[in-house]
Structures are given as C-alpha cells and as structure tokens.
Short mmCIF file of C-alpha atoms in Angstrom, two decimals:
data_model
loop_
_atom_site.label_atom_id
_atom_site.label_comp_id
_atom_site.label_asym_id
_atom_site.label_seq_id
_atom_site.Cartn_x
_atom_site.Cartn_y
_atom_site.Cartn_z
CA UNK A 1 -25.75 -34.59 -17.75
CA UNK A 2 -24.76 -32.28 -15.45
CA UNK A 3 -27.58 -31.53 -13.32
CA UNK A 4 -27.52 -27.64 -14.18
CA UNK A 5 -28.85 -29.13 -17.19
CA UNK A 6 -32.22 -30.79 -15.90
CA UNK A 7 -35.59 -28.78 -14.98
CA UNK A 8 -35.98 -28.51 -11.01
CA UNK A 9 -39.20 -30.43 -10.05
CA UNK A 10 -39.52 -28.04 -7.08
CA UNK A 11 -42.56 -26.06 -7.93
CA UNK A 12 -44.23 -28.48 -8.93
CA UNK A 13 -46.51 -28.74 -12.24
CA UNK A 14 -47.78 -26.01 -14.47
CA UNK A 15 -50.74 -27.52 -16.74
CA UNK A 16 -51.29 -23.57 -18.73
CA UNK A 17 -47.07 -23.70 -19.34
CA UNK A 18 -44.28 -25.90 -21.14
CA UNK A 19 -41.92 -27.08 -17.95
CA UNK A 20 -39.06 -25.39 -19.55
CA UNK A 21 -40.10 -21.76 -18.98
CA UNK A 22 -41.36 -22.26 -15.44
CA UNK A 23 -38.52 -24.39 -13.98
CA UNK A 24 -37.03 -23.28 -11.03
CA UNK A 25 -33.13 -22.95 -11.13
CA UNK A 26 -31.17 -26.08 -10.50
CA UNK A 27 -28.72 -26.47 -7.77
CA UNK A 28 -25.28 -24.11 -8.52
CA UNK A 29 -26.28 -22.34 -11.53
CA UNK A 30 -27.88 -20.07 -12.50
CA UNK A 31 -29.75 -21.30 -15.56
CA UNK A 32 -33.17 -23.59 -15.77
CA UNK A 33 -32.21 -25.76 -19.51
CA UNK A 34 -29.39 -26.05 -21.69
CA UNK A 35 -28.42 -22.42 -23.31
CA UNK A 36 -27.53 -23.24 -27.00
CA UNK A 37 -23.48 -22.09 -27.66
CA UNK A 38 -23.49 -18.58 -28.74
CA UNK A 39 -22.54 -17.40 -32.26
CA UNK A 40 -19.72 -15.71 -33.44
CA UNK A 41 -21.58 -12.75 -33.78
CA UNK A 42 -22.42 -12.53 -30.09
CA UNK A 43 -20.38 -10.04 -27.81
CA UNK A 44 -17.90 -11.28 -25.43
CA UNK A 45 -19.66 -9.80 -22.33
CA UNK A 46 -23.56 -10.89 -23.22
CA UNK A 47 -25.78 -13.26 -25.05
CA UNK A 48 -27.33 -11.54 -27.62
CA UNK A 49 -30.06 -14.28 -28.42
CA UNK A 50 -33.59 -15.49 -26.72
CA UNK A 51 -32.42 -19.14 -26.61
CA UNK A 52 -36.04 -19.57 -24.27
CA UNK A 53 -37.32 -18.35 -20.89
CA UNK A 54 -36.11 -16.13 -18.93
CA UNK A 55 -34.25 -16.36 -15.45
CA UNK A 56 -37.07 -14.48 -13.97
CA UNK A 57 -40.13 -12.69 -15.54
CA UNK A 58 -39.66 -9.27 -12.83
CA UNK A 59 -38.46 -6.83 -14.98
CA UNK A 60 -38.48 -2.88 -15.42
CA UNK A 61 -40.16 -1.42 -13.29
CA UNK A 62 -41.66 -4.18 -11.76
CA UNK A 63 -38.19 -5.67 -10.18
CA UNK A 64 -37.68 -1.94 -8.74
CA UNK A 65 -40.45 -2.03 -6.88
CA UNK A 66 -39.58 -5.26 -5.52
CA UNK A 67 -36.34 -3.79 -4.69
CA UNK A 68 -37.08 -0.94 -3.39
CA UNK A 69 -40.01 -2.14 -0.75
CA UNK A 70 -37.10 -5.25 0.14
CA UNK A 71 -34.86 -2.47 0.59
CA UNK A 72 -37.25 -0.51 3.22
CA UNK A 73 -38.26 -4.09 5.26
CA UNK A 74 -34.55 -4.11 5.79
CA UNK A 75 -33.99 -1.50 7.79
CA UNK A 76 -35.97 -3.16 10.39
CA UNK A 77 -33.40 -5.22 11.52
CA UNK A 78 -30.08 -2.56 12.24
CA UNK A 79 -32.50 -0.02 12.59
CA UNK A 80 -33.91 -1.44 16.30
CA UNK A 81 -30.67 -2.54 17.10
CA UNK A 82 -29.14 1.11 16.93
CA UNK A 83 -32.53 3.22 18.09
CA UNK A 84 -32.07 1.45 21.45
CA UNK A 85 -28.80 2.53 22.02
CA UNK A 86 -29.13 6.77 23.39
CA UNK A 87 -31.98 5.63 25.40
CA UNK A 88 -30.45 2.65 27.57
CA UNK A 89 -29.47 5.14 30.44
CA UNK A 90 -33.44 6.87 30.58
CA UNK A 91 -34.84 3.46 30.65
CA UNK A 92 -32.80 3.11 32.93
CA UNK A 93 -33.87 5.53 35.31
CA UNK A 94 -37.29 5.20 34.42
CA UNK A 95 -37.65 1.27 35.29
CA UNK A 96 -35.46 1.85 38.39
CA UNK A 97 -32.96 -0.97 37.10
CA UNK A 98 -29.03 -0.74 36.84
CA UNK A 99 -27.49 -0.29 33.65
CA UNK A 100 -26.12 -3.98 33.59
CA UNK A 101 -29.44 -5.45 34.07
CA UNK A 102 -30.52 -2.95 30.34
CA UNK A 103 -27.03 -4.43 28.90
CA UNK A 104 -29.00 -7.78 29.09
CA UNK A 105 -31.25 -6.57 27.13
CA UNK A 106 -28.91 -6.07 24.46
CA UNK A 107 -27.32 -9.90 24.64
CA UNK A 108 -30.74 -11.60 25.13
CA UNK A 109 -31.74 -9.45 21.63
CA UNK A 110 -28.78 -10.34 19.96
CA UNK A 111 -29.40 -14.18 20.93
CA UNK A 112 -32.63 -14.16 18.89
CA UNK A 113 -31.25 -11.91 16.51
CA UNK A 114 -29.34 -14.77 15.59
CA UNK A 115 -31.86 -17.60 15.85
CA UNK A 116 -34.75 -16.14 14.55
CA UNK A 117 -33.65 -16.45 11.04
CA UNK A 118 -32.83 -19.93 10.57
CA UNK A 119 -36.53 -20.71 11.51
CA UNK A 120 -38.11 -18.01 8.68
CA UNK A 121 -34.94 -18.24 6.38
CA UNK A 122 -35.78 -21.95 6.13
CA UNK A 123 -39.86 -20.69 6.09
CA UNK A 124 -39.10 -18.15 3.43
CA UNK A 125 -37.37 -21.08 1.00
CA UNK A 126 -40.60 -23.74 1.76
CA UNK A 127 -43.78 -21.60 2.05
CA UNK A 128 -42.30 -18.55 0.00
CA UNK A 129 -41.32 -15.62 0.73
CA UNK A 130 -44.66 -13.51 1.29
CA UNK A 131 -45.74 -15.70 3.86
CA UNK A 132 -42.64 -15.28 5.59
CA UNK A 133 -42.37 -11.68 5.67
CA UNK A 134 -45.58 -11.31 6.46
CA UNK A 135 -45.26 -13.23 9.89
CA UNK A 136 -41.83 -11.72 11.01
CA UNK A 137 -42.93 -7.84 9.96
CA UNK A 138 -46.91 -8.72 12.47
CA UNK A 139 -44.39 -10.13 15.09
CA UNK A 140 -42.66 -6.79 14.97
CA UNK A 141 -45.56 -4.87 15.43
CA UNK A 142 -46.95 -6.20 17.87
CA UNK A 143 -44.14 -6.16 20.03
CA UNK A 144 -43.37 -2.63 19.39
CA UNK A 145 -46.93 -1.66 20.79
CA UNK A 146 -45.67 -4.17 23.88
CA UNK A 147 -42.53 -1.96 24.08
CA UNK A 148 -44.42 1.24 24.16
CA UNK A 149 -47.05 -0.12 26.45
CA UNK A 150 -44.69 -1.97 29.09
CA UNK A 151 -44.00 -0.02 32.40
CA UNK A 152 -41.80 -3.33 33.93
CA UNK A 153 -37.91 -4.69 33.30
CA UNK A 154 -39.42 -7.86 32.73
CA UNK A 155 -42.15 -6.93 29.86
CA UNK A 156 -39.03 -5.55 28.04
CA UNK A 157 -36.67 -8.10 28.69
CA UNK A 158 -39.48 -10.40 27.10
CA UNK A 159 -40.79 -8.05 24.30
CA UNK A 160 -37.10 -7.13 23.69
CA UNK A 161 -36.13 -10.40 22.17
CA UNK A 162 -39.80 -11.16 20.72
CA UNK A 163 -39.02 -7.78 19.10
CA UNK A 164 -35.59 -8.72 17.72
CA UNK A 165 -37.16 -12.08 16.40
CA UNK A 166 -39.57 -9.98 14.49
CA UNK A 167 -37.07 -7.88 13.08
CA UNK A 168 -33.63 -10.12 12.23
CA UNK A 169 -35.92 -12.65 9.88
CA UNK A 170 -36.93 -10.49 7.23
CA UNK A 171 -32.70 -10.10 6.75
CA UNK A 172 -31.72 -13.52 4.92
CA UNK A 173 -35.79 -13.27 3.20
CA UNK A 174 -33.75 -9.40 1.90
CA UNK A 175 -30.86 -11.10 -0.05
CA UNK A 176 -33.41 -14.68 -0.64
CA UNK A 177 -35.51 -12.34 -3.37
CA UNK A 178 -32.51 -10.70 -4.35
CA UNK A 179 -30.83 -13.77 -5.64
CA UNK A 180 -34.62 -14.52 -7.14
CA UNK A 181 -35.00 -12.35 -9.05
CA UNK A 182 -31.80 -11.25 -10.63
CA UNK A 183 -29.27 -13.74 -12.10
CA UNK A 184 -25.31 -13.66 -10.83
CA UNK A 185 -24.05 -11.40 -13.83
CA UNK A 186 -25.87 -8.38 -12.32
CA UNK A 187 -26.68 -9.60 -8.43
CA UNK A 188 -23.98 -7.33 -7.14
CA UNK A 189 -25.64 -4.37 -8.29
CA UNK A 190 -28.92 -5.07 -6.55
CA UNK A 191 -26.87 -6.77 -3.80
CA UNK A 192 -25.15 -3.12 -3.38
CA UNK A 193 -28.42 -0.68 -2.79
CA UNK A 194 -29.70 -3.81 -0.45
CA UNK A 195 -26.45 -3.23 1.51
CA UNK A 196 -26.77 0.35 0.54
CA UNK A 197 -30.43 0.39 2.43
CA UNK A 198 -29.49 -1.97 6.16
CA UNK A 199 -26.37 0.56 6.47
CA UNK A 200 -28.08 3.54 6.01
CA UNK A 201 -29.88 1.99 8.86
CA UNK A 202 -27.52 1.57 10.91
CA UNK A 203 -25.22 4.94 10.47
CA UNK A 204 -29.05 6.70 10.89
CA UNK A 205 -30.65 5.02 13.84
CA UNK A 206 -28.10 6.45 16.35
CA UNK A 207 -28.95 10.01 16.14
CA UNK A 208 -32.82 9.79 15.23
CA UNK A 209 -32.45 7.38 18.46
CA UNK A 210 -30.97 10.18 20.39
CA UNK A 211 -33.27 12.60 18.55
CA UNK A 212 -36.69 10.55 19.62
CA UNK A 213 -35.33 10.18 23.56
CA UNK A 214 -34.37 13.51 24.67
CA UNK A 215 -37.30 15.47 22.78
CA UNK A 216 -40.36 12.81 22.73
CA UNK A 217 -39.14 10.40 26.09
CA UNK A 218 -37.79 6.89 25.45
CA UNK A 219 -41.21 5.08 24.74
CA UNK A 220 -41.12 7.23 21.26
CA UNK A 221 -38.97 4.82 19.89
CA UNK A 222 -40.49 1.75 20.11
CA UNK A 223 -43.89 4.05 18.55
CA UNK A 224 -41.68 5.50 15.49
CA UNK A 225 -40.73 1.84 14.87
CA UNK A 226 -44.45 0.38 15.51
CA UNK A 227 -45.39 3.25 12.29
CA UNK A 228 -42.41 1.89 10.32
CA UNK A 229 -43.76 -1.36 10.54
CA UNK A 230 -46.77 -0.73 9.76
CA UNK A 231 -46.12 2.16 6.89
CA UNK A 232 -43.89 -1.64 5.60
CA UNK A 233 -46.57 -3.82 5.91
CA UNK A 234 -49.51 -1.88 3.73
CA UNK A 235 -47.57 -1.57 0.42
CA UNK A 236 -46.01 -5.13 0.72
CA UNK A 237 -49.46 -6.81 1.58
CA UNK A 238 -50.89 -5.19 -0.96
CA UNK A 239 -48.61 -5.63 -4.55
CA UNK A 240 -45.28 -7.07 -3.49
CA UNK A 241 -45.46 -10.66 -5.86
CA UNK A 242 -44.38 -13.82 -4.22
CA UNK A 243 -40.55 -14.03 -5.88
CA UNK A 244 -39.37 -17.77 -4.28
CA UNK A 245 -38.71 -20.29 -7.66
CA UNK A 246 -39.53 -22.72 -5.62
CA UNK A 247 -43.32 -21.69 -5.19
CA UNK A 248 -43.59 -19.55 -8.84
CA UNK A 249 -40.67 -20.80 -10.23
CA UNK A 250 -39.54 -17.76 -13.09
CA UNK A 251 -42.43 -16.08 -11.91
CA UNK A 252 -44.83 -17.38 -14.36
CA UNK A 253 -46.59 -19.49 -12.33
CA UNK A 254 -49.65 -18.47 -11.18
CA UNK A 255 -49.00 -18.61 -6.68
CA UNK A 256 -51.72 -20.51 -4.44
CA UNK A 257 -54.04 -17.92 -1.94
CA UNK A 258 -51.07 -18.30 0.53
CA UNK A 259 -49.07 -16.16 -1.96
CA UNK A 260 -50.78 -14.11 -3.45
CA UNK A 261 -50.90 -10.08 -4.19
CA UNK A 262 -53.94 -8.00 -1.74
CA UNK A 263 -54.61 -7.10 -4.74
CA UNK A 264 -54.37 -10.41 -6.99
CA UNK A 265 -56.46 -12.32 -4.34
CA UNK A 266 -59.30 -8.95 -4.93
CA UNK A 267 -59.49 -9.67 -8.87
CA UNK A 268 -58.80 -13.38 -8.98
CA UNK A 269 -62.69 -14.29 -6.32
CA UNK A 270 -63.80 -11.35 -9.42
CA UNK A 271 -62.56 -13.31 -12.35
CA UNK A 272 -61.85 -16.26 -11.73
CA UNK A 273 -58.86 -17.78 -14.13
CA UNK A 274 -59.64 -20.06 -16.32
CA UNK A 275 -58.24 -23.82 -16.22
CA UNK A 276 -56.95 -25.09 -13.15
CA UNK A 277 -55.90 -23.58 -9.29
CA UNK A 278 -52.39 -24.23 -8.90
CA UNK A 279 -52.03 -27.12 -6.89
CA UNK A 280 -51.92 -26.90 -2.88
CA UNK A 281 -48.47 -26.91 -1.36
CA UNK A 282 -46.95 -28.59 1.27
CA UNK A 283 -46.42 -26.29 4.17
CA UNK A 284 -44.01 -27.47 7.06
CA UNK A 285 -42.99 -26.38 10.31
CA UNK A 286 -39.44 -24.51 9.47
CA UNK A 287 -36.75 -27.00 10.54
CA UNK A 288 -33.43 -24.52 11.72
CA UNK A 289 -31.14 -27.62 11.54
CA UNK A 290 -30.99 -27.00 7.69
CA UNK A 291 -28.64 -23.69 8.36
CA UNK A 292 -26.33 -25.57 10.13
CA UNK A 293 -26.21 -28.26 7.20
CA UNK A 294 -25.08 -25.16 5.42
CA UNK A 295 -22.00 -24.80 7.91
CA UNK A 296 -21.01 -28.66 6.82
CA UNK A 297 -20.58 -27.18 3.84
CA UNK A 298 -16.82 -26.90 3.88
CA UNK A 299 -16.54 -23.58 1.18
CA UNK A 300 -19.82 -22.23 2.87
CA UNK A 301 -18.33 -22.64 6.11
CA UNK A 302 -14.62 -20.72 5.13
CA UNK A 303 -17.06 -17.53 3.41
CA UNK A 304 -18.97 -17.84 6.77
CA UNK A 305 -15.96 -18.15 9.59
CA UNK A 306 -14.17 -15.53 7.53
CA UNK A 307 -17.17 -12.87 6.93
CA UNK A 308 -17.89 -13.40 10.88
CA UNK A 309 -14.24 -12.60 12.00
CA UNK A 310 -14.54 -9.32 9.70
CA UNK A 311 -18.20 -8.28 11.12
CA UNK A 312 -16.63 -9.12 14.41
CA UNK A 313 -13.95 -6.81 13.88
CA UNK A 314 -16.26 -3.61 13.08
CA UNK A 315 -19.08 -4.21 15.29
CA UNK A 316 -16.62 -4.12 18.02
CA UNK A 317 -15.41 -1.21 16.71
CA UNK A 318 -19.18 0.27 16.55
CA UNK A 319 -19.40 -0.94 20.57
CA UNK A 320 -16.86 0.97 21.65
CA UNK A 321 -17.58 4.30 19.66
CA UNK A 322 -19.84 5.79 22.90
CA UNK A 323 -17.92 4.45 25.73
CA UNK A 324 -13.98 5.77 24.11
CA UNK A 325 -15.30 9.29 22.26
CA UNK A 326 -17.29 10.10 25.85
CA UNK A 327 -13.89 9.35 27.54
CA UNK A 328 -11.99 10.85 25.83
CA UNK A 329 -13.85 13.42 24.28
CA UNK A 330 -16.12 14.44 26.90
CA UNK A 331 -18.96 14.19 24.45
CA UNK A 332 -22.65 14.17 24.85
CA UNK A 333 -25.25 11.50 23.50
CA UNK A 334 -26.18 13.55 20.57
CA UNK A 335 -23.17 14.39 19.80
CA UNK A 336 -21.58 10.70 20.00
CA UNK A 337 -24.28 9.77 18.22
CA UNK A 338 -23.27 12.04 15.72
CA UNK A 339 -19.91 10.78 15.41
CA UNK A 340 -21.73 7.58 13.95
CA UNK A 341 -22.37 9.68 10.59
CA UNK A 342 -18.75 9.08 9.30
CA UNK A 343 -18.64 5.06 10.25
CA UNK A 344 -22.57 4.89 8.16
CA UNK A 345 -20.85 6.76 5.49
CA UNK A 346 -18.89 4.35 4.89
CA UNK A 347 -20.83 1.77 5.15
CA UNK A 348 -23.50 2.92 2.50
CA UNK A 349 -20.82 4.27 -0.07
CA UNK A 350 -19.47 0.62 0.28
CA UNK A 351 -22.83 -1.39 -0.22
CA UNK A 352 -23.15 1.00 -3.63
CA UNK A 353 -20.00 0.60 -4.46
CA UNK A 354 -18.89 -2.78 -3.99
CA UNK A 355 -21.78 -3.91 -6.03
CA UNK A 356 -20.51 -2.55 -9.10
CA UNK A 357 -17.19 -4.12 -8.16
CA UNK A 358 -18.40 -7.32 -8.15
CA UNK A 359 -20.70 -6.78 -11.65
CA UNK A 360 -17.54 -5.07 -13.40
CA UNK A 361 -15.04 -8.33 -12.02
CA UNK A 362 -17.10 -10.90 -12.82
CA UNK A 363 -17.27 -9.48 -16.34
CA UNK A 364 -13.58 -9.35 -16.22
CA UNK A 365 -13.48 -12.78 -15.03
CA UNK A 366 -16.25 -14.58 -17.33
CA UNK A 367 -13.64 -12.77 -20.33
CA UNK A 368 -10.61 -14.50 -18.75
CA UNK A 369 -12.64 -18.11 -19.41
CA UNK A 370 -14.65 -17.70 -22.36
CA UNK A 371 -17.81 -17.13 -21.10
CA UNK A 372 -20.86 -15.62 -22.46
CA UNK A 373 -22.79 -13.96 -20.30
CA UNK A 374 -26.65 -14.67 -20.44
CA UNK A 375 -28.75 -11.58 -18.70
CA UNK A 376 -31.76 -13.12 -19.87
CA UNK A 377 -31.89 -16.74 -18.17
CA UNK A 378 -28.69 -16.74 -15.83
CA UNK A 379 -25.46 -18.38 -16.57
CA UNK A 380 -23.87 -21.63 -15.86
CA UNK A 381 -21.84 -21.25 -13.06
CA UNK A 382 -20.83 -25.34 -12.99
CA UNK A 383 -17.32 -24.29 -14.35
CA UNK A 384 -16.85 -20.76 -13.77
CA UNK A 385 -14.97 -19.64 -11.11
CA UNK A 386 -17.58 -17.73 -8.91
CA UNK A 387 -15.27 -17.21 -5.32
CA UNK A 388 -12.42 -15.93 -7.16
CA UNK A 389 -14.37 -13.67 -8.84
CA UNK A 390 -16.08 -12.29 -6.19
CA UNK A 391 -12.95 -12.87 -3.87
CA UNK A 392 -10.66 -10.87 -5.64
CA UNK A 393 -12.07 -7.17 -4.83
CA UNK A 394 -12.05 -8.13 -1.15
CA UNK A 395 -7.87 -8.30 -1.11
CA UNK A 396 -7.00 -4.58 -1.42
CA UNK A 397 -10.04 -4.14 1.12
CA UNK A 398 -8.86 -6.47 3.51
CA UNK A 399 -5.73 -4.93 3.39
CA UNK A 400 -6.32 -1.15 3.97
CA UNK A 401 -9.30 -1.90 6.73
CA UNK A 402 -6.33 -3.21 8.64
CA UNK A 403 -4.17 -0.62 7.92
CA UNK A 404 -6.77 1.53 9.30
CA UNK A 405 -8.20 -0.54 12.21
CA UNK A 406 -4.55 -0.39 13.67
CA UNK A 407 -4.64 3.01 13.27
CA UNK A 408 -7.65 4.12 14.83
CA UNK A 409 -6.56 2.26 17.75
CA UNK A 410 -3.30 4.30 18.14
CA UNK A 411 -4.83 7.10 17.62
CA UNK A 412 -6.98 6.92 20.07
CA UNK A 413 -4.25 5.74 22.27
CA UNK A 414 -2.61 8.90 21.58
CA UNK A 415 -5.70 11.08 22.15
CA UNK A 416 -5.16 13.27 18.95
CA UNK A 417 -8.01 15.51 17.27
CA UNK A 418 -11.80 14.00 17.02
CA UNK A 419 -11.20 14.14 13.79
CA UNK A 420 -8.48 11.70 13.08
CA UNK A 421 -10.44 8.73 14.19
CA UNK A 422 -13.60 9.39 12.45
CA UNK A 423 -11.45 9.62 9.43
CA UNK A 424 -10.06 6.46 10.48
CA UNK A 425 -14.45 5.41 10.87
CA UNK A 426 -14.97 6.07 7.38
CA UNK A 427 -12.70 4.02 5.63
CA UNK A 428 -13.18 1.14 8.22
CA UNK A 429 -16.47 1.42 6.92
CA UNK A 430 -15.47 1.51 4.03
CA UNK A 431 -13.27 -1.10 3.55
CA UNK A 432 -14.13 -4.31 5.87
CA UNK A 433 -17.93 -3.69 5.93
CA UNK A 434 -17.80 -4.06 2.10
CA UNK A 435 -15.55 -6.99 2.14
CA UNK A 436 -17.96 -8.19 4.28
CA UNK A 437 -21.34 -7.38 1.98
CA UNK A 438 -18.87 -9.42 -0.50
CA UNK A 439 -18.50 -12.78 1.03
CA UNK A 440 -22.33 -12.18 1.76
CA UNK A 441 -23.50 -11.88 -2.11
CA UNK A 442 -20.71 -15.25 -2.31
CA UNK A 443 -22.91 -17.26 -0.26
CA UNK A 444 -25.89 -16.21 -1.98
CA UNK A 445 -23.98 -17.29 -5.02
CA UNK A 446 -22.79 -21.05 -4.02
CA UNK A 447 -26.46 -21.70 -2.05
CA UNK A 448 -28.30 -21.19 -5.46
CA UNK A 449 -30.71 -23.52 -3.96
CA UNK A 450 -31.84 -21.85 -0.82
CA UNK A 451 -30.21 -18.62 -0.74
CA UNK A 452 -32.46 -17.45 2.63
CA UNK A 453 -31.24 -20.89 4.16
CA UNK A 454 -27.76 -19.74 3.70
CA UNK A 455 -28.11 -16.25 5.00
CA UNK A 456 -29.69 -17.57 7.74
CA UNK A 457 -26.48 -19.81 8.71
CA UNK A 458 -24.43 -16.81 8.18
CA UNK A 459 -26.48 -14.27 10.36
CA UNK A 460 -26.39 -17.39 13.48
CA UNK A 461 -22.73 -17.46 13.40
CA UNK A 462 -22.23 -13.38 13.24
CA UNK A 463 -24.72 -12.93 16.09
CA UNK A 464 -23.38 -15.00 18.59
CA UNK A 465 -19.54 -14.17 17.80
CA UNK A 466 -20.93 -10.93 18.27
CA UNK A 467 -22.14 -10.86 21.31
CA UNK A 468 -18.88 -13.15 22.29
CA UNK A 469 -17.34 -10.34 21.13
CA UNK A 470 -18.96 -7.70 22.73
CA UNK A 471 -18.27 -9.24 26.34
CA UNK A 472 -15.11 -9.70 26.19
CA UNK A 473 -13.58 -6.19 24.81
CA UNK A 474 -14.04 -3.83 27.57
CA UNK A 475 -11.73 -6.22 29.75
CA UNK A 476 -9.37 -6.55 27.12
CA UNK A 477 -9.14 -2.51 26.50
CA UNK A 478 -8.69 -2.41 30.33
CA UNK A 479 -6.13 -5.00 29.96
CA UNK A 480 -4.10 -4.29 26.96
CA UNK A 481 -5.01 -0.71 26.27
CA UNK A 482 -6.63 0.88 23.20
CA UNK A 483 -3.63 1.04 20.49
CA UNK A 484 -3.05 -2.91 21.20
CA UNK A 485 -6.33 -4.25 21.65
CA UNK A 486 -7.66 -2.67 18.05
CA UNK A 487 -4.25 -3.77 16.69
CA UNK A 488 -4.81 -7.87 17.85
CA UNK A 489 -8.25 -7.70 16.20
CA UNK A 490 -7.24 -6.46 12.98
CA UNK A 491 -3.97 -8.80 12.52
CA UNK A 492 -6.52 -11.38 13.40
CA UNK A 493 -8.51 -10.70 9.93
CA UNK A 494 -4.95 -10.76 9.15
CA UNK A 495 -4.13 -13.91 10.34
CA UNK A 496 -6.77 -15.77 8.41
CA UNK A 497 -7.22 -14.45 4.49
CA UNK A 498 -5.36 -16.98 3.69
CA UNK A 499 -8.74 -19.15 4.03
CA UNK A 500 -9.86 -17.28 1.03
CA UNK A 501 -7.19 -18.28 -1.25
CA UNK A 502 -8.36 -22.14 -0.25
CA UNK A 503 -11.74 -21.12 -0.18
CA UNK A 504 -10.67 -20.17 -4.54
CA UNK A 505 -8.69 -23.24 -5.17
CA UNK A 506 -11.49 -26.12 -3.51
CA UNK A 507 -14.63 -24.54 -4.41
CA UNK A 508 -15.64 -26.10 -7.95
CA UNK A 509 -14.60 -29.16 -6.20
CA UNK A 510 -17.07 -27.98 -3.79
CA UNK A 511 -19.65 -27.44 -5.92
CA UNK A 512 -19.15 -30.24 -8.06
CA UNK A 513 -20.00 -32.82 -4.58
CA UNK A 514 -23.18 -30.96 -4.22
CA UNK A 515 -24.62 -30.88 -7.66
CA UNK A 516 -23.57 -34.57 -7.59
CA UNK A 517 -25.83 -35.09 -4.67
#
C-alpha cells in the first residue's frame, strides 16, 4: 500500500473527532486518505463527490483573510532590502564613513537574509506558523526601533543584520501557509497573489525610500518599517488562525494555547471547551541542517539550482540599474527610483498571470493523464507528473527572457533612448521573475511534508549566490562591457535549461523514493 493512502500521525490524536477527519497530508500527496473512484457522471476536471473531510477547513472569507494578511506580511523582506538603497549616500555622510563600509551592510544583510529562514522555516514546520511569524516580526520591530535611534556605524551594521533576520524569516512561512490551505489544483492562484504582493514591495520600495530619505531624512525609513510591522502584527495576533498541518491537521484539531489567536484564547478562558484539552506539543530548537538536507534530494536540488540561476540574473540586473542609468542618462536619485517601476510592474503581472497559467496547465495535464481533480480533499500526486505540469510554462518564458536580457545589455551599450531599457526591464520582470516564481511553487509541491523548510533551502541558496554575484558584476561590466556582460549571464540560463528536462524525467522516481523512506 502506498504511503499516500495512510493518515499521518504528525498532528497527534484528537479525542473529539475521528482520525480521517483531521489527518495531515502524507508526504508527496495532497490527500489525507484514499478517495473512491469517481462515477461516470463526474466531469474530467473536478470531482463533484464528497467522500470525506476536506483538505482544509479554511474556506471562503476565512481563507481570503488569511491570504491577504500573509501577502502583506510577505512585503517585509523585499521592502526592507530596497527601501535602504536610495539612502546609502545620506547615511554614509551622516555617520562619516565611506560608501564601501555602507555597502558592507548590504552584504551582511543578505547573508542573514539567507540564514534566518533556515531557522524560522524549520521552527514553523514543527511548532506552527503563528509562533514563528510572531517571533520573526517581533525581532523585526525591535531592530527597526534600534536602527531609527542609533548614531554609529557599528550599531548600524549589527542592527541591520538583526533586521534582515527578522524580515526574511517571514518569506518561507508565507509560502508554507499557502501550501497548508490550498490543494495543488488551485495553489498556483494563491501563489500568484502572494508573489504579486512580494513584487509590489520590490517595485515600490525604492521610490518610497527615496521620498522618505529626501524629505524626512534616512531615519524615517526605519520608522516607517517599525510602523508597518506593528500595524501588521496586531491583526495577525488577534485573528489569523494556525494553519500548520502538523499542528492542526486540516484545521479541525483544536490549537494549543501557544498557537491560539488572541481572540480564541480569551474566549477559551471565559468559556472553557468541554472534553479534554489538546495535548501539549514538544517544541524543539529549530535545526537549520534540515534545510541543507533538502538540497540532498536530487529533484529538489535541480529545481533550486536552476531557480538560483534565474534569481542571480534578475538580481544582477536590478542591482546595476542605479549605477548604469546614472552613468548613461545622468538621472537624479528619485528618477532612478522611478526607473524600477517598469521592472516591478512586470514582476507583479508575472506573479498574477503565472498563477492562473500553472493552474490551467495543471488541469490540462490532469485531463491528459486521466486524473479527476479533487478540489475538496486534494489530489494524490504519487502517479501525477507534477514536475511536467509546473515546468512546461517556464520554457517559453525563459526563451523570451534570455532574448530580452541580451537585448537589454546591448541597448545599454549603445546608450539609446531611456524608453528602450525600460521596456526591456518590464519584459525581464515578466519572464525571468515569473519563471522563478513558478519554480518556487514547484518546490512546495515536491516537499509538502515541510514546505517552509524547502523554501528556506531555496532562499539560502539564492541569497548566497546573489551575494557573490553582486560582488563580481561591477568588475565584469568594466572588463567586458555592458553588452557582453548581460549576454554572458543570459547564456548561462540557456546553458543550464536542460536541467528542467532532466527534472521531468527523474522527478517521479525521486518522489517515489521519498515516499518509500
């Protein structure tokens, strides 16, 4: 009997409900128990029968509320990173240090941005999403307060690292919440909404940071982050429920006090529920090695490696916009900030449309293999080519993205009108970033038993390579010129694209081996 047909014991016993109604999903499958075969009257796209408990009890307005709050929380990491860029000269002048030392705060921030999710991702997968979110944002709040009040470079360097740890810890948790409350057949839509929110933070924060630094001073950036984080924490603590499937199953297992919303906790104190209380869960210290273990899985290593290459290319383009545009077009800081908008708009469009595209391709693939999509309980992916369903839309996007990156380099080399690179930045954001987002969704599909840990592994890998890439891009531009530098990185994407074909071939076998283990 396949592992996907056995209920998971991670969530613990619940005396008030039968086990099938609250079972957490087995690794490699959305299902919580075997589903009877659909009748002849069922449509080929969805299963209209109701054979048992749903994949998640969070539906309708509750799910919309959760996705909205989580999407806003996902703004923290990219917003914090990009708000800081326009204020670098002002901070260097105010603290009487060189730009090189201020740039060091970017490097240390990126390092902690890669390391922190390995702790918060594992902690969120074991103790629950709510405790991990609250601790992460609490660190972020106090770091912003310290940054707004400090007056020395050492304090800036240390607090900026702490700020990066607090803000970046939320990213892996956001993707994990989406995996908790949505089946594979509709997950792309919610991943797209989350990705759109993250990309809005990336696009708008340089402009907002420039305005704040110019009119209110650079400390206003950190006061803004402080106000944002407190305003987010209040509704989250009050009303966003625990979703971790290892803690509450499909949402029907009562939460422990550690995982309760404040509203539910006050209600339970006034009116204690009848029967036994939920058993206490043993909370262990988070183990970042679990994220490294994800990289030992062959299929996940392929996905994360190729996604890192895509990330490296678009982060190098994004990191050099300010210096290249200032040199070629003699723009002011505010004008340079506005030049990020086409790129950010492309990223937002990609995040929204890619969600619908991968859901459409999932349905198309399901019809081809004869799978009836079960939106109620989720699909058994043990015999479904999920790799193929997710990767197919990436191929045309990568081709267009590579061509756009090459054209972008030579347009800058020729120093044409500003409209040329801005249009190409939109296309690069639409295609390269959109492809990266699709692979992010695939990581969650391939590692459903610990999605936050899997996303944290990708985050660690991409941030470390991003830090290395940003260190070499300026020497490359000086040595090779703009045209050949961006052509080189575009060809790197093309060179490693056969990895996706290999993934589709070995992916099902790798998932079967994980289920067997």
